[in-house]
Amino acid sequence: MARKEYSFYPGCSSRKGASASNYRVSVETMCEELDVQLNDIPDWNCCGASIGYAAGGELPRLALSARNMALSEQAHPDQDIVATCAACWLSTRGTRDRLLEDGDLMQETNQALAAAGLKVEAKQKVRHMVEVLIEDFGYEDLGNRVKKPLNGVRIAGYVGCQTNRPFGIDGESFENPVYLDKLVETLGAESVPRYEKKVQCCGGALAFSEPEKSQALIKEILEAAYDHDAHMIVTPCPVCQMNVEIYQGHINQQYGTKFQMPVVYYSTLISVAYGRSAKASGLNGQVVRAKQLERIADQ
Amino acid sequence: MTMSEAAARSYRGNFLKEVEANVEEGDWVKMCMQCGVCSGSCPLGPYWDYPPHEIFMMIRANKRDEVLGSSSMWMCTSCYNCVVRCPRGLPITHIMHGLAHYADRLDIAPADQPTRKFAKMFWKNLTRTGRVNELRLGLALYFMNGMGEGLKTSIKMKDVGLGMVKTKRMNPVEMMGGRGCEDAEGLRAILDKAREIELAKAEKFQA
C-alpha cells in the first residue's frame, strides 16, 4: 500500500521535554509501522486549548486555529490536517466548522490573518489520529499487523471528553463510545466494555486551578477501572493521560487509596503490539510504569 | 462610571440584548427551555452558584451583576456533556466561555477566582511565543497567590514534578524561555487585529 501523508499539527504538549512527549514518541513509532508520513505544519502555534477563553475572545481564538490552517494550506494543500491532541483537534475542527458556516466570521478571520500576510480557506479536513486509524486503516488491517498480541492484559478504555464530545469519533454514541474497546481487542488484549467512567471528565485544565474538585473526578475514573479488575487505562487525550496518571499520589494521600494504575496512550499499545521496543513505544515516559507492557516489549 | 456600568447603560438595562451583542453564541440564550439537563450533566455541577439553566433564566430576568459577578461560568471544564445532551442544541460550553470572557473584559468577574487567574496566565503564556511553555505556566500557577503559598504548593507538587522530569516530560531548561513560533510577532499582530475587529463589532451593535 502506498505511503499515506498528513499535514500534522503536533501541539504544545507533544514537544520534546513537554508533558506528552511520550505520546509523540509512540505516535512516531506507530506511524513508521503503518507507513504513515506526518508532515509538520510549519511554524504552528498553540490552539488556545479549553482555557484560552478568559483573555482571548472568540475571534482571537478562531484566529489562532485559522493561522495553523492557513499555514497548512500553504505547505500541504492536498493533505488532511491530523492532530493527536484532543484540544488541538477540537479547536481546529470547531474553527473550521464555524468559518465554513458563517461567511462574516470567515471574512473577519481573514481580515485578522492579513495582519501577517496570511489567508485561510478552511478546505482541509481536520481529523484526530484515531480517525485515521479507524477510517483509513480499519480494525482488521490494524489487527493483521500485530506481532506481539497483548495477551492477558486487561485495559479500561478511557475515552474522556474532547475526542468524544461534541464531534465524536466514527459516528459512535457520546454516552458509550466503543472504539477504544475495539482497538484494545484488536491488539489481543482484554477490554472492559462496561467501564462506566469511560466518558467522565477528568477536570481538564481545572486540574491545575481547582485541584481538589478535579481529583475527586479522577478518583472515580481510577476506582471504576479497579472495580473492573483493569490492569491499566488507555486514553487518546494528553490531558486525560496526565491528569489520571500523575496525581495518583495526591489522591492516595487525600483518600487513603492505594492507586498505582498505569495510564497509556493507544499509540503506546499499538507500538508494543507491533513489536517495537519499550523505549520506541514511549514506555519510559510512564510516571506509573506499565510493567506488563515493558515485559511484552522486552520479550 | 465603570466600564461595566457604561456597557449596561448602552443597552438600556436590557441584559439579554447585551449578552446577544457581546457574548460568544449569546443569541442562543433565549432558546433555553429550562429543562435542567445541562446542570444535571455537569461534572462540577454541585459547585456552581447558579447552574447553567439558571444562568440562562437569570440573563432573561436581567440579573446582570449576579450573573457576571458569579464564579459559576468559571466552573466549566469544557467537557461538552451539556452541549451533546441539550434537547434544544444550545452550544452551552461556548456560551459559558463567552460569559466568562465578557465578565473578565469588563473586570467584574471575581478577582480571586482561580480558574480566571489561571486562564489569563495561560493566554499570556501562549501569546508570548505562540506556544505554551508548560514549566513557566506551572510555576506561575503555583505562585499566583504570593510567595508563601507558592512555596507551600511547590513542596506539595515536588513529587509530581520530579516524576515528570525523570520521564523527560518536563525540562528545567524551558525556564530560560524555550522555543516558540518563529513568527510570534506575526501571530500577535493577528490576535491584536482580531480583538480590534471583535470590539468594533460589539460597539456597532450597541449603536
Coordinates of C-alpha atoms in Angstrom, one line a residue:
Chain A
M1 CA 0.0 0.0 0.0
A2 CA 1.2 3.5 -0.8
R3 CA 2.5 5.7 1.9
K4 CA -0.1 7.9 3.5
E5 CA 0.7 11.5 4.2
Y6 CA -1.0 14.0 6.5
S7 CA -0.5 17.6 7.5
F8 CA 0.4 17.2 11.1
Y9 CA -0.4 19.5 14.0
P10 CA 1.7 18.3 16.9
G11 CA 0.6 20.8 19.6
C12 CA 2.4 22.2 22.5
S13 CA 2.3 19.3 24.9
S14 CA 3.9 16.9 22.4
R15 CA 7.1 18.8 22.1
K16 CA 10.4 17.4 23.4
G17 CA 10.5 17.8 27.2
A18 CA 6.8 18.6 27.4
S19 CA 4.1 16.7 29.2
A20 CA 3.0 14.5 26.3
S21 CA 6.4 14.0 24.7
N22 CA 6.0 10.3 25.3
Y23 CA 2.8 10.4 23.2
R24 CA 4.7 11.9 20.3
V25 CA 7.4 9.2 20.6
S26 CA 4.8 6.4 20.4
V27 CA 2.9 8.1 17.6
E28 CA 6.0 8.3 15.5
T29 CA 6.8 4.7 16.1
M30 CA 3.2 3.7 15.3
C31 CA 3.3 5.7 12.1
E32 CA 6.6 4.1 11.0
E33 CA 4.9 0.7 11.3
L34 CA 1.8 2.0 9.4
D35 CA 4.0 3.7 6.7
V36 CA 2.4 7.0 7.5
Q37 CA 4.3 10.2 7.0
L38 CA 3.4 13.1 9.2
N39 CA 4.4 16.5 7.7
D40 CA 4.5 19.1 10.5
I41 CA 2.6 22.3 9.8
P42 CA 5.4 24.9 9.6
D43 CA 5.6 27.3 12.5
W44 CA 2.3 26.1 14.0
N45 CA 1.0 27.9 17.1
C46 CA -1.0 26.9 20.2
C47 CA -4.7 26.3 19.6
G48 CA -5.8 28.2 22.8
A49 CA -6.9 24.8 24.3
S50 CA -10.0 24.8 26.5
I51 CA -8.8 27.6 28.8
G52 CA -7.8 30.4 26.5
Y53 CA -11.2 32.0 26.7
A54 CA -10.7 34.3 29.7
A55 CA -8.4 36.7 27.9
G56 CA -8.9 35.6 24.3
G57 CA -12.2 36.5 22.8
E58 CA -14.0 34.3 20.2
L59 CA -12.3 35.9 17.2
P60 CA -8.8 35.8 18.6
R61 CA -9.3 32.1 19.4
L62 CA -10.6 31.4 16.0
A63 CA -7.7 33.3 14.6
L64 CA -5.2 31.0 16.4
S65 CA -6.6 27.9 14.7
A66 CA -7.1 29.8 11.4
R67 CA -3.4 30.7 11.3
N68 CA -2.5 27.0 11.6
M69 CA -4.9 26.1 8.9
A70 CA -3.6 28.9 6.6
L71 CA 0.0 27.6 7.1
S72 CA -1.1 24.1 6.4
E73 CA -2.9 25.1 3.2
Q74 CA 0.3 26.7 2.0
A75 CA 2.6 23.9 2.9
H76 CA 0.5 20.7 2.3
P77 CA -2.7 21.7 0.4
D78 CA -3.7 18.2 -0.6
Q79 CA -3.4 16.6 2.8
D80 CA -5.9 16.3 5.7
I81 CA -4.8 18.0 8.9
V82 CA -4.3 15.5 11.6
A83 CA -3.9 16.2 15.4
T84 CA -3.0 13.8 18.2
C85 CA -4.1 16.1 21.0
A86 CA -7.8 16.3 21.8
A87 CA -7.8 20.0 22.4
C88 CA -5.8 20.8 19.2
W89 CA -8.3 18.7 17.2
L90 CA -11.4 20.1 18.8
S91 CA -10.3 23.8 18.5
T92 CA -9.1 23.4 14.9
R93 CA -12.1 21.3 13.7
G94 CA -14.5 23.6 15.6
T95 CA -12.9 26.7 13.9
R96 CA -13.2 25.1 10.5
D97 CA -16.9 24.4 11.0
R98 CA -17.6 27.9 12.3
L99 CA -15.7 29.6 9.4
L100 CA -17.5 27.4 6.8
E101 CA -20.9 28.1 8.2
D102 CA -20.6 31.8 8.8
G103 CA -19.4 34.0 6.0
D104 CA -19.0 37.0 8.2
L105 CA -16.7 35.2 10.6
M106 CA -14.6 33.9 7.6
Q107 CA -14.2 37.4 6.4
E108 CA -13.3 38.8 9.8
T109 CA -10.9 36.0 10.4
N110 CA -9.2 36.6 7.1
Q111 CA -9.0 40.3 7.9
A112 CA -7.1 39.4 11.1
L113 CA -4.8 36.9 9.3
A114 CA -4.0 39.6 6.8
A115 CA -2.0 41.3 9.6
A116 CA 0.6 38.7 9.0
G117 CA 0.0 38.3 5.3
L118 CA -2.0 35.0 5.6
K119 CA -5.3 33.8 4.2
V120 CA -7.4 30.8 5.1
E121 CA -10.0 28.9 3.1
A122 CA -10.5 26.1 5.6
K123 CA -10.8 23.5 2.9
Q124 CA -8.7 20.7 4.5
K125 CA -10.5 18.2 6.7
V126 CA -9.4 18.3 10.4
R127 CA -9.0 14.8 11.9
H128 CA -7.9 13.1 15.0
M129 CA -5.2 10.4 14.7
V130 CA -7.7 7.8 15.9
E131 CA -9.9 8.7 13.0
V132 CA -7.0 8.0 10.7
L133 CA -6.6 4.6 12.3
I134 CA -10.2 3.6 12.2
E135 CA -11.2 5.2 8.8
D136 CA -8.0 5.0 6.7
F137 CA -6.9 1.6 8.1
G138 CA -9.7 -0.1 9.9
Y139 CA -9.6 -2.6 12.8
E140 CA -8.9 -5.6 10.5
D141 CA -5.9 -4.1 8.9
L142 CA -4.6 -2.8 12.2
G143 CA -5.1 -6.3 13.7
N144 CA -3.2 -8.0 10.9
R145 CA -0.1 -6.1 11.7
V146 CA 0.1 -7.3 15.3
K147 CA 3.3 -9.2 16.0
K148 CA 3.0 -9.5 19.8
P149 CA -0.6 -9.8 20.9
L150 CA -1.1 -8.1 24.3
N151 CA -2.4 -11.4 25.8
G152 CA -3.6 -11.3 29.4
V153 CA -3.6 -7.5 29.7
R154 CA -6.9 -6.1 30.8
I155 CA -7.3 -2.5 29.7
A156 CA -10.0 0.0 30.5
G157 CA -10.7 2.4 27.6
Y158 CA -11.0 5.9 29.0
V159 CA -12.3 8.0 26.1
G160 CA -12.7 11.2 28.2
C161 CA -14.4 14.3 26.8
Q162 CA -12.8 16.1 23.9
T163 CA -12.3 13.4 21.4
N164 CA -15.8 12.3 22.2
R165 CA -17.9 15.5 22.5
P166 CA -19.1 17.4 20.7
F167 CA -17.9 15.8 17.5
G168 CA -17.4 12.2 18.3
I169 CA -15.3 9.5 16.5
D170 CA -16.7 7.3 13.8
G171 CA -20.3 8.3 14.4
E172 CA -20.3 6.5 17.8
S173 CA -22.5 7.3 20.7
F174 CA -21.4 10.1 23.1
E175 CA -22.5 8.1 26.1
N176 CA -20.9 4.8 25.3
P177 CA -18.2 5.1 22.5
V178 CA -16.6 1.7 22.0
Y179 CA -13.7 2.4 19.6
L180 CA -11.0 2.1 22.3
D181 CA -12.5 -1.2 23.4
K182 CA -12.5 -2.4 19.8
L183 CA -8.9 -1.3 19.4
V184 CA -7.8 -3.0 22.7
E185 CA -9.3 -6.3 21.4
T186 CA -7.8 -5.8 18.0
L187 CA -4.4 -5.8 19.7
G188 CA -5.1 -9.1 21.6
A189 CA -5.8 -7.5 25.0
E190 CA -8.9 -7.8 27.0
S191 CA -11.3 -4.8 27.0
V192 CA -13.6 -3.5 29.8
P193 CA -16.8 -2.8 27.8
R194 CA -18.8 -1.9 30.9
Y195 CA -16.3 0.7 32.2
E196 CA -18.8 3.2 33.4
K197 CA -16.4 6.1 33.8
K198 CA -15.2 5.9 30.2
V199 CA -16.6 9.3 29.2
Q200 CA -16.3 11.1 32.6
C201 CA -14.5 14.4 32.7
C202 CA -11.1 14.4 34.5
G203 CA -11.4 18.1 35.2
G204 CA -9.3 19.2 32.2
A205 CA -7.5 22.4 32.8
L206 CA -9.2 22.8 36.1
A207 CA -6.9 20.1 37.5
F208 CA -4.5 23.0 37.8
S209 CA -6.8 25.7 39.1
E210 CA -9.2 23.6 41.1
P211 CA -7.1 20.5 42.1
E212 CA -9.4 19.2 44.8
K213 CA -12.5 19.2 42.6
S214 CA -10.7 17.6 39.7
Q215 CA -9.0 15.0 41.8
A216 CA -12.4 13.9 43.1
L217 CA -13.4 13.2 39.5
I218 CA -10.1 11.4 38.8
K219 CA -10.5 9.2 41.8
E220 CA -13.8 7.9 40.4
I221 CA -12.2 7.2 37.0
L222 CA -9.4 5.2 38.7
E223 CA -11.8 3.5 41.1
A224 CA -14.1 2.3 38.4
A225 CA -11.1 0.8 36.5
Y226 CA -10.1 -1.1 39.6
D227 CA -13.6 -2.3 40.2
H228 CA -13.4 -4.0 36.8
D229 CA -10.0 -5.5 37.6
A230 CA -8.3 -3.5 34.9
H231 CA -4.5 -3.6 34.8
M232 CA -4.2 -0.3 33.1
I233 CA -6.1 2.5 31.4
V234 CA -5.7 3.6 27.8
T235 CA -6.7 7.1 26.5
P236 CA -6.5 9.2 23.3
C237 CA -6.0 12.5 25.1
P238 CA -2.8 14.1 26.6
V239 CA -4.7 15.9 29.3
C240 CA -6.7 12.8 30.3
Q241 CA -3.4 10.8 30.4
M242 CA -1.6 13.3 32.5
N243 CA -4.4 14.1 34.9
V244 CA -5.3 10.5 35.6
E245 CA -1.7 9.3 35.9
I246 CA 0.3 11.9 37.8
Y247 CA -2.0 12.9 40.7
Q248 CA -2.5 9.3 42.0
G249 CA 0.0 10.0 44.8
H250 CA -2.0 13.1 45.9
I251 CA -5.3 11.2 45.6
N252 CA -3.9 8.3 47.7
Q253 CA -2.9 10.8 50.4
Q254 CA -6.2 12.5 50.3
Y255 CA -8.5 9.5 50.2
G256 CA -6.3 6.7 51.7
T257 CA -6.4 4.7 48.5
K258 CA -3.6 2.7 47.0
F259 CA -3.9 3.6 43.4
Q260 CA -1.0 2.6 41.2
M261 CA -2.6 2.4 37.8
P262 CA -0.6 2.9 34.6
V263 CA -2.3 5.2 32.0
V264 CA -1.1 4.8 28.5
Y265 CA -1.9 6.1 25.0
Y266 CA -3.5 3.9 22.3
S267 CA -0.3 4.6 20.3
T268 CA 1.8 3.0 23.1
L269 CA -0.3 -0.1 23.0
I270 CA -0.1 -0.3 19.2
S271 CA 3.7 0.2 19.2
V272 CA 4.2 -2.6 21.7
A273 CA 1.8 -4.9 19.8
Y274 CA 3.6 -4.2 16.6
G275 CA 6.8 -5.5 18.2
R276 CA 8.7 -2.3 18.9
S277 CA 10.9 -1.7 22.0
A278 CA 9.8 -0.2 25.3
K279 CA 11.7 3.0 24.5
A280 CA 10.3 3.4 21.0
S281 CA 6.8 2.8 22.4
G282 CA 7.3 5.7 24.9
L283 CA 7.1 3.4 27.9
N284 CA 9.9 5.2 29.6
G285 CA 7.6 8.2 29.7
Q286 CA 5.3 6.5 32.2
V287 CA 5.3 8.1 35.7
V288 CA 3.4 5.0 36.8
R289 CA 5.2 2.3 34.9
A290 CA 3.3 -0.1 32.7
K291 CA 5.4 -3.2 33.6
Q292 CA 3.2 -5.7 31.7
L293 CA 3.8 -3.8 28.5
E294 CA 7.5 -3.5 29.3
R295 CA 7.7 -7.3 29.6
I296 CA 5.9 -7.9 26.3
A297 CA 8.2 -5.3 24.6
D298 CA 11.3 -7.0 26.1
Q299 CA 10.3 -10.5 25.0
Chain B
M1 CA -18.8 55.3 35.7
T2 CA -17.1 51.9 35.4
M3 CA -16.6 50.1 32.1
S4 CA -19.3 47.7 33.3
E5 CA -21.8 50.4 34.1
A6 CA -21.2 52.1 30.8
A7 CA -21.9 48.8 29.0
A8 CA -25.1 48.2 30.9
R9 CA -26.3 51.7 30.2
S10 CA -25.8 51.4 26.4
Y11 CA -28.3 48.5 26.4
R12 CA -30.8 50.5 28.5
G13 CA -30.7 47.8 31.2
N14 CA -31.6 45.0 28.8
F15 CA -29.1 42.3 29.8
L16 CA -30.3 39.8 27.3
K17 CA -29.6 42.2 24.4
E18 CA -26.2 43.0 26.0
V19 CA -25.4 39.2 26.1
E20 CA -26.6 38.7 22.5
A21 CA -24.3 41.5 21.3
N22 CA -21.2 40.7 23.3
V23 CA -21.1 37.1 24.3
E24 CA -20.0 34.2 22.1
E25 CA -23.1 32.3 20.9
G26 CA -25.2 34.7 23.1
D27 CA -28.1 34.7 20.7
W28 CA -28.8 31.2 21.7
V29 CA -29.7 32.1 25.3
K30 CA -33.3 32.8 24.7
M31 CA -33.7 29.2 23.3
C32 CA -33.3 27.6 26.7
M33 CA -36.4 25.8 27.8
Q34 CA -35.3 25.3 31.5
C35 CA -35.2 21.5 31.5
G36 CA -32.0 21.4 33.5
V37 CA -30.3 18.6 31.7
C38 CA -27.2 20.7 31.4
S39 CA -27.0 21.3 35.1
G40 CA -27.5 17.6 35.9
S41 CA -24.9 16.7 33.3
C42 CA -22.1 18.9 34.6
P43 CA -19.2 17.2 36.3
L44 CA -18.7 20.2 38.6
G45 CA -22.5 20.7 38.9
P46 CA -22.6 20.9 42.7
Y47 CA -20.1 23.7 42.7
W48 CA -21.9 26.2 40.6
D49 CA -23.5 29.1 42.5
Y50 CA -26.1 29.2 39.7
P51 CA -26.1 26.2 37.4
P52 CA -26.3 26.8 33.6
H53 CA -30.1 26.7 33.1
E54 CA -30.5 29.1 36.0
I55 CA -27.9 31.4 34.4
F56 CA -29.9 31.4 31.2
M57 CA -33.1 32.4 33.0
M58 CA -31.2 35.0 35.1
I59 CA -30.0 36.6 31.9
R60 CA -33.6 37.0 30.7
A61 CA -34.6 38.3 34.2
N62 CA -31.9 41.0 34.0
K63 CA -29.8 39.7 36.9
R64 CA -26.8 41.2 35.4
D65 CA -24.5 41.7 38.3
E66 CA -25.4 38.3 39.8
V67 CA -24.5 36.5 36.6
L68 CA -21.4 38.4 35.5
G69 CA -20.1 38.6 39.1
S70 CA -20.5 35.0 39.9
S71 CA -17.9 32.3 39.8
S72 CA -20.3 29.9 38.1
M73 CA -19.1 30.0 34.5
W74 CA -15.6 29.5 35.7
M75 CA -16.6 26.0 36.8
C76 CA -16.9 24.9 33.2
T77 CA -14.3 22.2 32.4
S78 CA -15.1 22.2 28.7
C79 CA -16.3 18.6 28.7
Y80 CA -19.2 19.4 26.3
N81 CA -21.6 17.0 28.1
C82 CA -24.2 19.7 28.3
V83 CA -23.8 20.5 24.6
V84 CA -24.4 17.0 23.3
R85 CA -27.3 16.4 25.7
C86 CA -29.2 19.7 25.4
P87 CA -32.5 19.0 23.6
R88 CA -32.5 22.4 22.1
G89 CA -29.0 22.1 20.8
L90 CA -27.6 25.2 22.7
P91 CA -23.8 25.5 22.5
I92 CA -23.7 25.8 26.3
T93 CA -20.0 25.4 26.7
H94 CA -19.3 28.2 24.3
I95 CA -21.8 30.4 26.0
M96 CA -20.2 29.8 29.3
H97 CA -16.8 30.6 27.9
G98 CA -18.3 33.7 26.3
L99 CA -19.9 34.9 29.6
A100 CA -16.7 34.3 31.5
H101 CA -14.7 36.2 28.8
Y102 CA -17.1 39.1 28.9
A103 CA -17.1 39.3 32.7
D104 CA -13.3 39.3 32.6
R105 CA -13.2 42.0 29.9
L106 CA -15.5 44.3 32.0
D107 CA -13.5 43.3 35.0
I108 CA -16.5 42.3 37.1
A109 CA -15.6 38.7 37.3
P110 CA -14.5 37.7 40.9
A111 CA -10.8 38.8 41.3
D112 CA -9.7 35.7 43.2
Q113 CA -11.4 33.1 41.0
P114 CA -8.5 30.6 40.5
T115 CA -9.6 29.4 37.0
R116 CA -9.9 33.0 35.9
K117 CA -6.4 33.7 37.1
F118 CA -5.1 30.5 35.5
A119 CA -6.8 31.1 32.2
K120 CA -5.3 34.6 32.0
M121 CA -1.9 33.3 32.7
F122 CA -2.4 30.6 30.1
W123 CA -3.2 33.3 27.4
K124 CA -0.3 35.5 28.5
N125 CA 2.0 32.4 28.3
L126 CA 0.9 31.3 24.8
T127 CA 0.8 34.8 23.2
R128 CA 4.4 35.4 24.4
T129 CA 6.0 32.9 22.0
G130 CA 3.0 31.4 20.2
R131 CA 3.3 28.1 22.1
V132 CA 2.7 27.1 25.7
N133 CA 5.7 26.9 27.9
E134 CA 4.4 24.3 30.5
L135 CA 7.1 24.9 33.0
R136 CA 6.7 28.6 33.2
L137 CA 2.9 28.2 33.3
G138 CA 3.1 25.7 36.1
L139 CA 5.3 27.9 38.2
A140 CA 3.2 31.0 37.6
L141 CA 0.2 28.9 38.8
Y142 CA 1.9 27.8 42.0
F143 CA 2.9 31.4 42.8
M144 CA -0.3 33.1 41.7
N145 CA -1.3 33.8 45.3
G146 CA 2.1 35.1 46.5
M147 CA 5.4 33.7 47.6
G148 CA 4.3 32.0 50.8
E149 CA 1.5 29.9 49.3
G150 CA 3.7 29.4 46.2
L151 CA 6.5 27.7 48.2
K152 CA 3.9 25.5 50.0
T153 CA 2.4 24.5 46.7
S154 CA 5.8 23.8 45.2
I155 CA 6.7 21.5 48.1
K156 CA 3.3 19.7 47.7
M157 CA 3.9 19.3 44.0
K158 CA 7.6 18.2 44.3
D159 CA 7.0 14.5 43.7
V160 CA 4.7 15.2 40.7
G161 CA 7.3 17.5 39.2
L162 CA 10.2 15.1 39.8
G163 CA 8.2 12.3 38.2
M164 CA 7.7 14.5 35.1
V165 CA 11.4 15.5 35.0
K166 CA 12.6 11.9 35.4
T167 CA 10.4 10.7 32.5
K168 CA 11.6 13.7 30.4
R169 CA 8.1 15.2 30.3
M170 CA 9.3 18.4 31.9
N171 CA 12.5 20.1 31.0
P172 CA 14.0 22.6 33.6
V173 CA 15.9 24.3 30.7
E174 CA 12.5 25.6 29.4
M175 CA 12.7 28.1 32.2
M176 CA 15.1 30.1 30.1
G177 CA 12.4 30.7 27.5
G178 CA 12.1 27.7 25.4
R179 CA 11.3 27.5 21.7
G180 CA 8.3 29.2 20.3
C181 CA 7.0 30.2 16.9
E182 CA 9.4 31.8 14.6
D183 CA 6.8 34.4 13.6
A184 CA 5.5 35.1 17.1
E185 CA 5.3 38.7 16.2
G186 CA 3.0 38.0 13.2
L187 CA 0.8 35.9 15.5
R188 CA 0.5 38.7 17.9
A189 CA -0.4 41.1 15.1
I190 CA -3.1 38.7 14.0
L191 CA -4.5 38.4 17.6
D192 CA -4.4 42.2 18.1
K193 CA -6.3 42.7 14.8
A194 CA -8.9 40.0 15.8
R195 CA -9.5 41.7 19.1
E196 CA -9.9 45.1 17.4
I197 CA -12.4 43.7 15.0
E198 CA -14.4 41.9 17.7
L199 CA -14.6 45.1 19.9
A200 CA -15.6 47.2 17.0
K201 CA -18.4 44.8 16.1
A202 CA -19.8 44.9 19.6
E203 CA -19.6 48.7 19.5
K204 CA -21.6 48.8 16.3
F205 CA -24.3 46.5 17.7
Q206 CA -24.7 49.0 20.6
A207 CA -25.2 52.0 18.4

